[in-house]
Structure formats: structure tokens, C-alpha cells
Coordinates of C-alpha atoms in Angstrom, one line a residue:
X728 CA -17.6 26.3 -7.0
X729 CA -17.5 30.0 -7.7
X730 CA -21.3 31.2 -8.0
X731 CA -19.9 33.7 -10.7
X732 CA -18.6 31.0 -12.9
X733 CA -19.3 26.8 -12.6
X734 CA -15.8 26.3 -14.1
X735 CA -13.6 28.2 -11.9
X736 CA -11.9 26.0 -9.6
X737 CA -12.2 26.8 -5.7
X738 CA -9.0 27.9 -4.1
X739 CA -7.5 27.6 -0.8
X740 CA -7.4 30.7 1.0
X741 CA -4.2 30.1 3.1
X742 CA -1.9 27.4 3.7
X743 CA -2.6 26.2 7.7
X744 CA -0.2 25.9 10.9
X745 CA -0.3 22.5 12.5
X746 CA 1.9 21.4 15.2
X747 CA 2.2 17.2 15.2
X748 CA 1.5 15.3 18.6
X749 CA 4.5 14.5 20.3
X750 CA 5.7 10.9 19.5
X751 CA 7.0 9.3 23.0
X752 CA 9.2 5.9 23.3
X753 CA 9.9 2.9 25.3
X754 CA 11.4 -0.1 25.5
X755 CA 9.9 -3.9 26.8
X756 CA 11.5 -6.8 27.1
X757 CA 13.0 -8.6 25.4
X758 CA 14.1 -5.4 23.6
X759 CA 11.0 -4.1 21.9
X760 CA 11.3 -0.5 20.6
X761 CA 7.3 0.7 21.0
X762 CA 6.3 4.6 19.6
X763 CA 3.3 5.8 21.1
X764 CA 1.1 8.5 21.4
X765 CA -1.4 9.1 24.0
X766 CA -5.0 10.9 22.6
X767 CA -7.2 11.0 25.2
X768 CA -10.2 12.0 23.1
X769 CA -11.7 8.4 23.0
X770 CA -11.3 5.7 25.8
X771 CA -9.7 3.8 22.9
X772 CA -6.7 2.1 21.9
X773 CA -4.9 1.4 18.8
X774 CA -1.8 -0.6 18.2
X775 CA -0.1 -2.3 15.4
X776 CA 2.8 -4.9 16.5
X777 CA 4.9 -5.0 12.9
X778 CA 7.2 -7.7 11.7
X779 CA 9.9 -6.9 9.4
X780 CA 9.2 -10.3 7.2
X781 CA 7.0 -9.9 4.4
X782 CA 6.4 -11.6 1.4
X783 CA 9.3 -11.2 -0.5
X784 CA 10.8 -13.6 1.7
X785 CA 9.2 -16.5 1.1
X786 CA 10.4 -19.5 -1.3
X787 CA 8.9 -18.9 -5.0
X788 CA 7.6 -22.6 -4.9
X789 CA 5.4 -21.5 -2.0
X790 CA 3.8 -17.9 -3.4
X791 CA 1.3 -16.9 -0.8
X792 CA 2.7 -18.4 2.1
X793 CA 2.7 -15.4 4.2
X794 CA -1.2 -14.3 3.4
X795 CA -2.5 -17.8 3.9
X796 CA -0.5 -18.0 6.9
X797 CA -1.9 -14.2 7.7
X798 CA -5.8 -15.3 7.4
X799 CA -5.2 -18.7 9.6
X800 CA -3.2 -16.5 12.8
X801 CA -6.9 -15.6 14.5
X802 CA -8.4 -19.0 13.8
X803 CA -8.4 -19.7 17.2
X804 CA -5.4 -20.1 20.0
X805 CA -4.9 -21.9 23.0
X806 CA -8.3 -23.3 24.2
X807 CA -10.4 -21.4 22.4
X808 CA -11.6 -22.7 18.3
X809 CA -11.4 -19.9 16.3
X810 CA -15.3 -18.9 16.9
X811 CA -15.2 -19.0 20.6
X812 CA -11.8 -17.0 20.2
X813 CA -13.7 -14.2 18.0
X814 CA -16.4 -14.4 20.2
X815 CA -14.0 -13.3 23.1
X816 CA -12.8 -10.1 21.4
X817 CA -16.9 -8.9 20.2
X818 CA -17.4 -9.6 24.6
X819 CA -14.4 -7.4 24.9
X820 CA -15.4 -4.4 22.9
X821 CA -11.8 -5.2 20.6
X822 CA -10.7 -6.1 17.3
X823 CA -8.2 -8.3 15.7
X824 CA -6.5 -8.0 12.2
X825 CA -4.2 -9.6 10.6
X826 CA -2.7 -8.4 7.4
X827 CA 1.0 -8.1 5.4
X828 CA 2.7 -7.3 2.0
X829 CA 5.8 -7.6 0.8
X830 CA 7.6 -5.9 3.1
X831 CA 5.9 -6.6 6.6
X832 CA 3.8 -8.8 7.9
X833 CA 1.4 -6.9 11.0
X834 CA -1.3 -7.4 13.8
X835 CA -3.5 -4.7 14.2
X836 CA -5.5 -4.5 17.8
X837 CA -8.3 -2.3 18.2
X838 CA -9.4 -2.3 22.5
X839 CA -11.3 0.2 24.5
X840 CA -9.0 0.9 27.2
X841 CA -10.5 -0.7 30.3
X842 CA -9.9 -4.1 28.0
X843 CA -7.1 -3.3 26.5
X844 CA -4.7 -6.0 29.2
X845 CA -7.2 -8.4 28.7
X846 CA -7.4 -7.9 24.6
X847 CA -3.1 -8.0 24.5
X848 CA -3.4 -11.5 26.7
X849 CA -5.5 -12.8 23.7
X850 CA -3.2 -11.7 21.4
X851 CA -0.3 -13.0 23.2
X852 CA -2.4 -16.5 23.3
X853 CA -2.6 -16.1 19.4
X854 CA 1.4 -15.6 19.4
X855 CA 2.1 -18.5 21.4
X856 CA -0.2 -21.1 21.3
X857 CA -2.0 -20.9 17.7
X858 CA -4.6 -23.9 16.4
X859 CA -3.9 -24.5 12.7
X860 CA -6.5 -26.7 12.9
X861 CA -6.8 -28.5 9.7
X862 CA -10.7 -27.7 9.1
X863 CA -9.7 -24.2 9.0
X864 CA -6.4 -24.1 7.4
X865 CA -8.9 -26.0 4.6
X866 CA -11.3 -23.3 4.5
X867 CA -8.7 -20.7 4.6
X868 CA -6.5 -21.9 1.7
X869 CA -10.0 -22.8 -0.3
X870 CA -10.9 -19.5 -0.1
X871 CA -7.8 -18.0 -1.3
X872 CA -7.9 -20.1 -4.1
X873 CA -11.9 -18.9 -5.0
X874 CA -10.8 -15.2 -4.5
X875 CA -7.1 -16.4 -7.0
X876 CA -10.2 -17.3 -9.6
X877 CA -12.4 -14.7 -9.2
X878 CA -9.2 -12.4 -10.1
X879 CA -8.8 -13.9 -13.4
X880 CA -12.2 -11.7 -14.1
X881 CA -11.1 -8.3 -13.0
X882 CA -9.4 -5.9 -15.2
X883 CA -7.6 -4.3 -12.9
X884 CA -6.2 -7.3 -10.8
X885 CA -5.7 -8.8 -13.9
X886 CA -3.6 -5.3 -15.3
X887 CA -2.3 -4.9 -11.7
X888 CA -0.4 -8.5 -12.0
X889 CA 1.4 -7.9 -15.4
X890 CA 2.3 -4.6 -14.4
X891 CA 4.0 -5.3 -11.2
X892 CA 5.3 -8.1 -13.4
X893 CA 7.0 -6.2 -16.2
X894 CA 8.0 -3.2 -13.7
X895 CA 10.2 -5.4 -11.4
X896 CA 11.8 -8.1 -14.0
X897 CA 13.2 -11.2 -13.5
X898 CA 14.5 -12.4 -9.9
X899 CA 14.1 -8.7 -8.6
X900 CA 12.3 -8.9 -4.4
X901 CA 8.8 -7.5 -6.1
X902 CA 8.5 -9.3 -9.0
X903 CA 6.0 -11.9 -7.8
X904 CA 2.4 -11.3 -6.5
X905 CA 2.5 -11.8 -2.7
X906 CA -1.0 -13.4 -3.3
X907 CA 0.7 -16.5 -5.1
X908 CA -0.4 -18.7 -8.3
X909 CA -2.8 -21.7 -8.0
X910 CA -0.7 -23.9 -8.3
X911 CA 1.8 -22.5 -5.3
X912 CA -1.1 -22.2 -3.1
X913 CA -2.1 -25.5 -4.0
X914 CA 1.2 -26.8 -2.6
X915 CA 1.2 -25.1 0.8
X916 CA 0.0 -27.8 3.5
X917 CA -0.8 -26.9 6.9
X918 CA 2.3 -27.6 8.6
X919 CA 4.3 -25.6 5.9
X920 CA 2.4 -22.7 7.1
X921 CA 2.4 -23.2 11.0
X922 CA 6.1 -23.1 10.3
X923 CA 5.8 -20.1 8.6
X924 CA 4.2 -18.5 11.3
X925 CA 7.2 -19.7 13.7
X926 CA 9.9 -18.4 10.7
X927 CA 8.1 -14.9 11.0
X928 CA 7.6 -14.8 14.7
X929 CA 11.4 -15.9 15.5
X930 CA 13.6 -14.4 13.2
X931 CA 12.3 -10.9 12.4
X932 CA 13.0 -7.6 13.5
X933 CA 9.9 -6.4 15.5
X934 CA 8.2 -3.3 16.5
X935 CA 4.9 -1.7 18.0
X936 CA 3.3 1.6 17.6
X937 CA 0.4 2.4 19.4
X938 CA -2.1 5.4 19.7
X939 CA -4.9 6.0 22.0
X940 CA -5.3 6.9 25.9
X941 CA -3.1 5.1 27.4
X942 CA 0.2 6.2 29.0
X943 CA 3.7 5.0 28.7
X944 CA 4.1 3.1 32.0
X945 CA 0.6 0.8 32.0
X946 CA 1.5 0.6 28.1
X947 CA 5.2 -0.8 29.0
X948 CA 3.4 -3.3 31.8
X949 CA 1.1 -4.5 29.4
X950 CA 3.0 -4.9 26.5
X951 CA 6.0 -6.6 28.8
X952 CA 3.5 -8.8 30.0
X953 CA 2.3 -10.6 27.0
X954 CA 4.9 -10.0 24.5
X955 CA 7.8 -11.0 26.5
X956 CA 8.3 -14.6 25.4
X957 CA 9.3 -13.5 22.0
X958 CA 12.8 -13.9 23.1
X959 CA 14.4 -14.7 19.8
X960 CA 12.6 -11.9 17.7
X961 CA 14.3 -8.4 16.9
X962 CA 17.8 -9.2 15.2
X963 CA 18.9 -6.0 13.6
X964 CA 16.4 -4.8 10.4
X965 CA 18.5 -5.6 7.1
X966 CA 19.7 -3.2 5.1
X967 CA 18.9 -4.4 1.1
X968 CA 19.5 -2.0 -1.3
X969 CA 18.3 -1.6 -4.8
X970 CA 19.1 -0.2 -7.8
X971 CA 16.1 1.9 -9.7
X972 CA 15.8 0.3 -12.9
X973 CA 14.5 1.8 -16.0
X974 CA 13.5 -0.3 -18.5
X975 CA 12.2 0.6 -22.3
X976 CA 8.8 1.4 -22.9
X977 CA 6.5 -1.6 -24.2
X978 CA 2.6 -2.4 -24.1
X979 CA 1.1 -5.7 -22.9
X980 CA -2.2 -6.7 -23.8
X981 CA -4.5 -9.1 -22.3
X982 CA -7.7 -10.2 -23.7
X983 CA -11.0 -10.2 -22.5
X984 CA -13.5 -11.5 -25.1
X985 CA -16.7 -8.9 -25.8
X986 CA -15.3 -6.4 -22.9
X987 CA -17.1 -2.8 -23.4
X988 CA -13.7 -1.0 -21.8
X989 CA -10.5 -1.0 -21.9
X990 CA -8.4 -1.3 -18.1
X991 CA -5.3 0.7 -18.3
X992 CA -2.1 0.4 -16.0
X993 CA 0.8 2.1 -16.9
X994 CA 4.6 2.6 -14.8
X995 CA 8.0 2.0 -14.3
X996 CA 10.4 2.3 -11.0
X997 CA 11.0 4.7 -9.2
X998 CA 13.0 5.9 -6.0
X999 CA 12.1 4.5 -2.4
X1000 CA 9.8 6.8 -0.7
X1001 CA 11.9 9.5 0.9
X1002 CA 14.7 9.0 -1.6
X1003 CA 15.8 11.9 -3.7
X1004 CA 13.2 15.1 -3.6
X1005 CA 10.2 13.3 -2.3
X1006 CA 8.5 16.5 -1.7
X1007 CA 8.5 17.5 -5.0
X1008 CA 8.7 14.6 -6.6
X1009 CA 4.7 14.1 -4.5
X1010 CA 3.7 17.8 -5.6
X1011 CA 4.4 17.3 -8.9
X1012 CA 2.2 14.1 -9.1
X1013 CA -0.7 16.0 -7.7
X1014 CA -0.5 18.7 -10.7
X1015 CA -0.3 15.6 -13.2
X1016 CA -2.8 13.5 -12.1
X1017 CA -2.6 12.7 -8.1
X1018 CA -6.1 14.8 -7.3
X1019 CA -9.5 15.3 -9.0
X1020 CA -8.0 18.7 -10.4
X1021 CA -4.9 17.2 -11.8
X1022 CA -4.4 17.7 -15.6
X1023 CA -4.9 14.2 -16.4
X1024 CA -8.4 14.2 -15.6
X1025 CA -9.5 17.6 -16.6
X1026 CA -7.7 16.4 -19.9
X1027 CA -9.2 12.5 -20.1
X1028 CA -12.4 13.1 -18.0
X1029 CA -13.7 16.5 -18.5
X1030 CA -12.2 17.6 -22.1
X1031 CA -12.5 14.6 -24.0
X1032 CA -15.2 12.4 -21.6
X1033 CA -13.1 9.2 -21.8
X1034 CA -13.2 8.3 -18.4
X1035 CA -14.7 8.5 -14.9
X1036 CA -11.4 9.4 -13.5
X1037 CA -8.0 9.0 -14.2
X1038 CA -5.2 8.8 -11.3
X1039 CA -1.3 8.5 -10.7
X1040 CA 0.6 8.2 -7.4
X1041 CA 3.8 7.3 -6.1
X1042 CA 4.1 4.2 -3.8
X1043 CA 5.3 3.6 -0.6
X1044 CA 7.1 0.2 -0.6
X1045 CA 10.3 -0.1 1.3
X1046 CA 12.9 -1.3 -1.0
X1047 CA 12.4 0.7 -4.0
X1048 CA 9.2 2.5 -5.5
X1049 CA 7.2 3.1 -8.3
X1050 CA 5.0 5.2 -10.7
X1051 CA 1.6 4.2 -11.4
X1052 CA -0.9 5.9 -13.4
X1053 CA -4.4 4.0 -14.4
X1054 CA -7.8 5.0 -15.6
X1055 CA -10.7 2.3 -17.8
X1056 CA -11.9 4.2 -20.6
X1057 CA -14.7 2.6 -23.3
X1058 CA -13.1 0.0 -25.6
X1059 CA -13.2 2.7 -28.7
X1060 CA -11.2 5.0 -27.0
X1061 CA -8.3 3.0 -25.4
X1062 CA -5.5 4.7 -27.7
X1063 CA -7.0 7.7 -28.3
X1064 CA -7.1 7.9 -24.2
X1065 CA -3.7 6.8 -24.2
X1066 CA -2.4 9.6 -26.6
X1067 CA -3.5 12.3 -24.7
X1068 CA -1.8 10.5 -21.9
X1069 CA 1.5 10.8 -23.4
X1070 CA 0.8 13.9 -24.4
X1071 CA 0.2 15.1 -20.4
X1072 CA 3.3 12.9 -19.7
X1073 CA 5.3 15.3 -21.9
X1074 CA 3.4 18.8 -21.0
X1075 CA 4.6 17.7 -17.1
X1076 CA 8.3 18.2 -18.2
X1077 CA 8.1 21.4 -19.4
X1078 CA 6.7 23.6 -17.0
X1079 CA 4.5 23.9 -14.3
X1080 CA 2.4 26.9 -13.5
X1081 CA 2.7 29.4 -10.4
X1082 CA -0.7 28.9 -10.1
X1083 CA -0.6 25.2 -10.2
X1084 CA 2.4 24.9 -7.6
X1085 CA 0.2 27.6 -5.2
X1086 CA -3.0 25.1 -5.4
X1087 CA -0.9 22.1 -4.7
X1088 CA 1.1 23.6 -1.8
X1089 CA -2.1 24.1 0.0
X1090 CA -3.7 21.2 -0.8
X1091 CA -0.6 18.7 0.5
X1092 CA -0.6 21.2 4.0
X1093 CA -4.1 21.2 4.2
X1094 CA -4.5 17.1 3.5
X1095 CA -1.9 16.5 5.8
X1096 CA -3.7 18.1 8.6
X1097 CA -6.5 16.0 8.3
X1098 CA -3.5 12.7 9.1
X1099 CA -4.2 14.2 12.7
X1100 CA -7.9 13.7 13.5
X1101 CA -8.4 10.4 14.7
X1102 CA -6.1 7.2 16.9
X1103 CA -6.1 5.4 13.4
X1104 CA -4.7 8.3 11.5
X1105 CA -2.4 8.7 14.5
X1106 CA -1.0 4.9 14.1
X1107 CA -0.5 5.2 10.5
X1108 CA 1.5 8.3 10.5
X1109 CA 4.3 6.4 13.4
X1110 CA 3.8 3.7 10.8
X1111 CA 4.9 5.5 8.0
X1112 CA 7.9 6.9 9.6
X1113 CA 8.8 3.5 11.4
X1114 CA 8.3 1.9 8.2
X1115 CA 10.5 4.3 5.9
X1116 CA 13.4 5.0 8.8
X1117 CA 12.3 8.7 8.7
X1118 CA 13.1 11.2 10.9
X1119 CA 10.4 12.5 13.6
X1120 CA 11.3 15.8 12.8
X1121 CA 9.5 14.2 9.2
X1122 CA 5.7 16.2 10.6
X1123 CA 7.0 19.0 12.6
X1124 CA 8.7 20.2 9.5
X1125 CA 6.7 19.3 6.3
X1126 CA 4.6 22.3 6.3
X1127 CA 8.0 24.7 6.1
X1128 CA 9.4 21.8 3.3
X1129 CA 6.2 22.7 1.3
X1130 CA 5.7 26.1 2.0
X1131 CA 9.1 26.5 0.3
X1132 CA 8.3 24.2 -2.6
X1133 CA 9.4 26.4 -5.8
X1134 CA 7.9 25.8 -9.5
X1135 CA 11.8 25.0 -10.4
X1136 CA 12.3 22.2 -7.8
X1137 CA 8.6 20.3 -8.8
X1138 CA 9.7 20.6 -12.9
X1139 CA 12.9 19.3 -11.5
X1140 CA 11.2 16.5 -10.0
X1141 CA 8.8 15.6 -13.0
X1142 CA 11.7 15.9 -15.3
X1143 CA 13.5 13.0 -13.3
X1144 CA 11.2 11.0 -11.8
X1145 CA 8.4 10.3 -14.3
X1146 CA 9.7 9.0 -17.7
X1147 CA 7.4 8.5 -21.0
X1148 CA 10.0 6.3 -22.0
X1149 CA 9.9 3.8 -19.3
X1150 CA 6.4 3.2 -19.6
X1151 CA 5.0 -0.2 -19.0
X1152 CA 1.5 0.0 -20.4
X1153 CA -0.8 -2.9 -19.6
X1154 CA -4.5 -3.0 -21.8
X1155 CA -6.6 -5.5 -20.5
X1156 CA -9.7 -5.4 -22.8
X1157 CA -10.9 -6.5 -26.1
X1158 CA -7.6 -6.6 -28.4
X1159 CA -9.3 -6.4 -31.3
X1160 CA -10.1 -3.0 -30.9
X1161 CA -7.5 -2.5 -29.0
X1162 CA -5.2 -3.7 -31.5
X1163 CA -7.1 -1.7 -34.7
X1164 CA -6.9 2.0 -32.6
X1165 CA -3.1 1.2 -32.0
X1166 CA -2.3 0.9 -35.2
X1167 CA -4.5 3.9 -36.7
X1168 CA -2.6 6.0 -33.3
X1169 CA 0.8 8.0 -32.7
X1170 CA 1.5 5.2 -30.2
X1171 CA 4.4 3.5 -31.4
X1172 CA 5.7 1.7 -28.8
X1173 CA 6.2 -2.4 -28.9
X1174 CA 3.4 -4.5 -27.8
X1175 CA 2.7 -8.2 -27.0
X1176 CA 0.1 -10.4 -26.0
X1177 CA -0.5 -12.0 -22.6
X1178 CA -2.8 -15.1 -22.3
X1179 CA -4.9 -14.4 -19.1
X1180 CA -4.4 -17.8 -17.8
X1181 CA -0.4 -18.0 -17.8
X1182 CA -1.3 -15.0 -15.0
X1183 CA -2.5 -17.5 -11.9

């Protein structure tokens, strides 16, 4: 802060130069495309093998297939139970992860490098030779099915479900929750899911991107070594497109009996990641409510005190995208708070400030150099572009792209991309009160109630 004056907000004194690592490339059999980079910083490596079959794949009756499946791939493999196959990763020094949405489904490997051939021959074991032993698969799915309840008491899984819900309608590839219902998870039996695990291994387009000191040619040796049985996998990636879909503004409600606050989710669809002017399209997010600056929370937090913190972003999924704003605010002020969102939501299309578009030029150059610092960072960046089909040129570029950002192009943006009138606003919260400062508001827009149970 300035020492003159608390309330003036610090300013970046110059917008940086950073020059991205070079990304380098390589092929192993049978036809696996791997993006490295080699950081010799650490005697560490980082890799990510990613499958191209995520959760929108899977048959509705069986919801939760693919993260079921996901939590039972490291319960053991080969010889080894799944804690004397843990327990040979800790005497490694490595790590194993196993995670997916519904887009991809991906392995994560942390090694040092001296164990690095040893960790990949471990997870080549997993690949090949998996357990599925039922006393796990029963834990596993048990557990799912606790963490399925639990979620019925969180306001913002519970606002997070009926949103992605009413956003993506109908049969659209989003429109269910990859985490499933009880009663799908309920149906999935072990040998659904080792079948699964075959259906995703064998017919999906397949990559690796790795980060870390190691160099291409012990990299391709290593990774031709234990991932060369995958003969069948890496059919072309599909192309699926989809329409963005705007649909009319309504509110959902969803009780919760005595609950002191108010969740609120609001958003609608929006363009795939790099689609249209993604650039501006992030910068003017930033200005309405994507940092702790943003006008949304000096307008909801600071002016008013409704909230801790208010935020909106833009999300990354593959197919198509979305808007997503949220904040919890005290039960009392639910549509006062949303009011004075609307209100923000309408200030954004009609003009942004020099000033504003200076601070958030900076701040997007001078975040993005932090993506730099570390192997992890490294990983997700070749993710990123992997994932979204961009162009390498993506890094060595975006500091010009943003440096030439105008005020015209970001109102541009906000004038397309995020739409008051689109709004799907979930309340999950007492609707009583909820109900009474709706009706007493300038908040006209349709609203229905959700019972909490039809959710899971």
C-alpha cells in the first residue's frame, strides 16, 4: 500500500520481458508424440501421460465410471497389492496420481531422476497388469459414495451441480457431473470398471509431456521401453464441435433449512478457450471480478461488506466454455448482493478505464511469468497448449498480444462474451429469506425451486 494513502491501490511499475523455455519433441513407439522440456535446476522429473477419454464418454447409466475407475488404477499392479505397490514408489523418492474430467483422463509421475526408469517400469506394471481386487474396488466405490453424501451438505457443490446443470441443457457432452449420482455409482461393479480401464487405455488418442532434467534421448529410451505395448492407443484426436448456447436468464434455488448464508453461482456458455478474442475476453474478466482489485469485490466486499470475496473466471474445458462468477454472502443480503452484481455486469459493457486496462496489462504479463518458476508449472503450461491445440508460438508471443491490448478491444470483449441476460443464477440457502429479499428487489428474473435430493 501507498504509505501516503491506505486506499490507493499499488501499481506495477513496468510490464516485464520473459522469454519461454524452448519446448522440444519426440516420438516412441508405437507413435507417441511426447513435449518436453529439460530444467536442470532440480534432479527431478515431471511427466503427465494424458488420454484423450474423459468423462463425457461414458454411458449415462454408469455416471462416475471414469473417477471410480481413476481412484482403483494405483491399487496395486502386477505382484505387488496396492500397499506394497505404494510402498515401492515412497522407496523410490516418486509419486503417482491419477486424476481426469471430462475431457481427459491422466497419470501424473513425480521421480527424481536417478529413479526415474525404475518409477516409469512401475507405471508401465500399472498399465498392463492392474489388480482390481475386489477388496479395493469395495473401498474405492464406498468412498465415492460417502464423499457423493457429504456433497449434499456443501453449498457450493451443491450450487456447482445445478449450475453446470442448467448451463449445458439437456443431452449436451457437459451436462452431467463426471462424479455420477448414487444410484449410477451404485451400479458400477468391478468388472464394469476394469473394462473401463481397457476402453480408455485402447482406444484413445494419447500423449506425454514431461518437464525436468532429463534429455530427449534417455527420455525416448525410457518412455519406449515401458510404454510400448500400448499398441492399439493413439487413433487420431476427434474433432467435436459445439455450438455456444445462450439461454434466458432464470434463478434456481435450493434450500437449506436455518443456513446463515446464501451460496451464489451464476453463468452461462461461453467460447472454447482460445476461441474468438481470448486475450481480451481474459483481461476484461480481471477488471470485473477475476483479481482481488476487480470491481466486483471492491463493490460487494469493500463498499457494501457483503462478502469475503467475490470472483469470476473463464474456464478452460475443451469443447466449449463458460462464465462463472460466485461469491456467499449472509442470508439477509443474498438480493441485495445480487443487485449490485447486475449492476457491475452492466457497468462492464460500457467502458473500461485507461487506468484499469494499464493495471490489468501488467498484472496478466507479470502472472504469467511466474508459470515459469518451477517443473510443475513447466508441465502445466505444455499441458495447456497440448490440451487446447495452441500454437507454441502461444508464450513467446503473449507478452506483445497484451502489451497491445487496447481499452476498445477488452469493452469489445465484455460486450460479447459476458451477458446479464444469460445468467443462470443458482441460491443455495434458506429460501425463505431468500424468497422475501427477491421479491422486495429489482431482480426480476424467473425463479424455481430445486429439492436437494433430486441432485445425487
Amino acid at each position: 500500500m501507498n504509505r501516503k494513502n491506505g486506499n490507493t491501490m499499488p501499481f506495477p511499475r513496468s510490464i516485464a520481458s520473459i522469454v519461454p523455455p524452448q519446448i522440444e519433441h519426440l516420438i516412441v513407439s508405437p507413435g507417441i508424440p511426447v513435449s518436453y522440456i529439460t530444467n536442470n535446476t532440480l534432479p527431478m522429473v515431471v511427466l503427465e501421460i494424458i488420454f484423450y477419454h474423459g468423462a463425457r464418454k461414458e454411458n449415462p447409466e454408469q455416471k462416475g465410471i471414469t473417477l471410480l475407475t481413476l481412484n482403483m488404477a494405483d491399487e496395486g499392479a502386477g505382484p505387488y497389492d496396492s500397499l506394497t505397490f505404494h510402498d515401492k514408489f515412497d522407496f523410490l523418492g516418486s509419486g503417482i496420481h491419477c486424476y481426469g474430467d471430462q475431457d481427459t483422463v491422466r497419470i501424473q509421475v513425480t521421480s527424481l531422476r536417478e529413479t526415474f526408469a525404475e518409477t516409469m517400469g512401475l507405471v508401465s506394471l500399472m498399465l498392463h497388469q492392474p489388480r482390481f481386487e475386489n477388496k479395493d474396488f469395495d473401498r474405492e466405490k464406498h468412498r465415492m459414495l460417502v464423499q457423493l453424501q457429504q456433497a449434499k451438505d456443501v453449498a457450493d457443490r451443491i450450487a456447482d451441480r445445478v449450475l453446470t446443470r442448467n448451463i449445458f441443457r439437456g443431452s449436451h457432452l457437459y451436462a452431467k457431473d463426471a462424479f455420477g449420482t448414487i444410484k449410477t455409482l451404485e451400479s458400477i461393479s468391478r468388472d464394469s470398471s476394469l473394462d473401463w480401464f481397457h476402453e480408455i487405455l485402447n482406444n484413445s488418442s494419447v500423449e506425454v509431456v514431461a518437464a525436468g532434467a532429463i534429455d530427449g534421448n534417455v527420455l525416448h529410451d525410457i518412455l519406449g521401453a515401458t510404454l510400448s505395448s500400448l499398441r492399439s492407443v493413439n487413433p487420431a484426436r476427434e474433432e467435436v464441435l459445439i455450438d455456444c448456447v445462450y439461454s434466458p436468464a432464470t434463478i434456481s434455488i435450493v434450500h437449506r433449512d436455518g443456513a446463515p448464508q446464501t451460496e451464489i453461482m451464476m453463468g452461462h456458455q461461453a467460447p472454447k478457450v482460445l476461441d474468438g478474442d481470448y486475450l481480451a475476453r481474459s483481461a476484461a474478466n480481471m477488471i470485473l471480478g477475476g483479481q482481488f482489485s476487480s470491481r466486483l469485490n471492491m463493490n460487494l466486499r469493500e463498499k457494501h461488506g457483503f462478502t469475503y470475496g467475490v470472483h469470476s473466471y473463464f474456464s478452460s474445458r475443451q469443447l466449449c466454455g463458460e462464465f462463472i462468477l460466485a461469491t456467499s454472502v449472509a442470508a439477509k443480503d443474498t438480493a441485495k448482493a445480487l443487485e449490485q452484481i447486475f449492476i457491475e455486469l452492466g457497468k462492464i459493457k460500457k467502458g473500461v478505464t485507461k487506468k484499469e486496462v494499464a493495471f490489468v496489462k501488467a498484472s496478466m504479463v507479470n502472472r504469467f511469468s511466474l508459470g515459469f518458476e518451477t517443473n510443475t508449472h513447466l508441465l502445466f503450461n505444455m499441458i495447456f497448449l497440448r490440451l487446447h491445440r495452441a500454437a507454441e508460438t502461444y508464450f513467446s508471443t503473449y507478452v506483445e498480444r497484451v502489451k497491445n491490448l487496447s481499452p476498445d478491444a477488452i469493452l469489445a470483449a465484455a460486450q460479447e462474451y459476458i451477458d446479464a441476460q444469460a445468467m443462470q443464477v443458482v441460491l443455495v440457502g434458506n429460501q425463505e429469506e431468500i424468497k422475501a429479499g427477491l421479491a422486495a428487489s429489482s431482480v426480476t428474473i424467473p425463479a424455481e425451486q430445486i429439492e436437494n435430493d433430486s441432485l445425487w
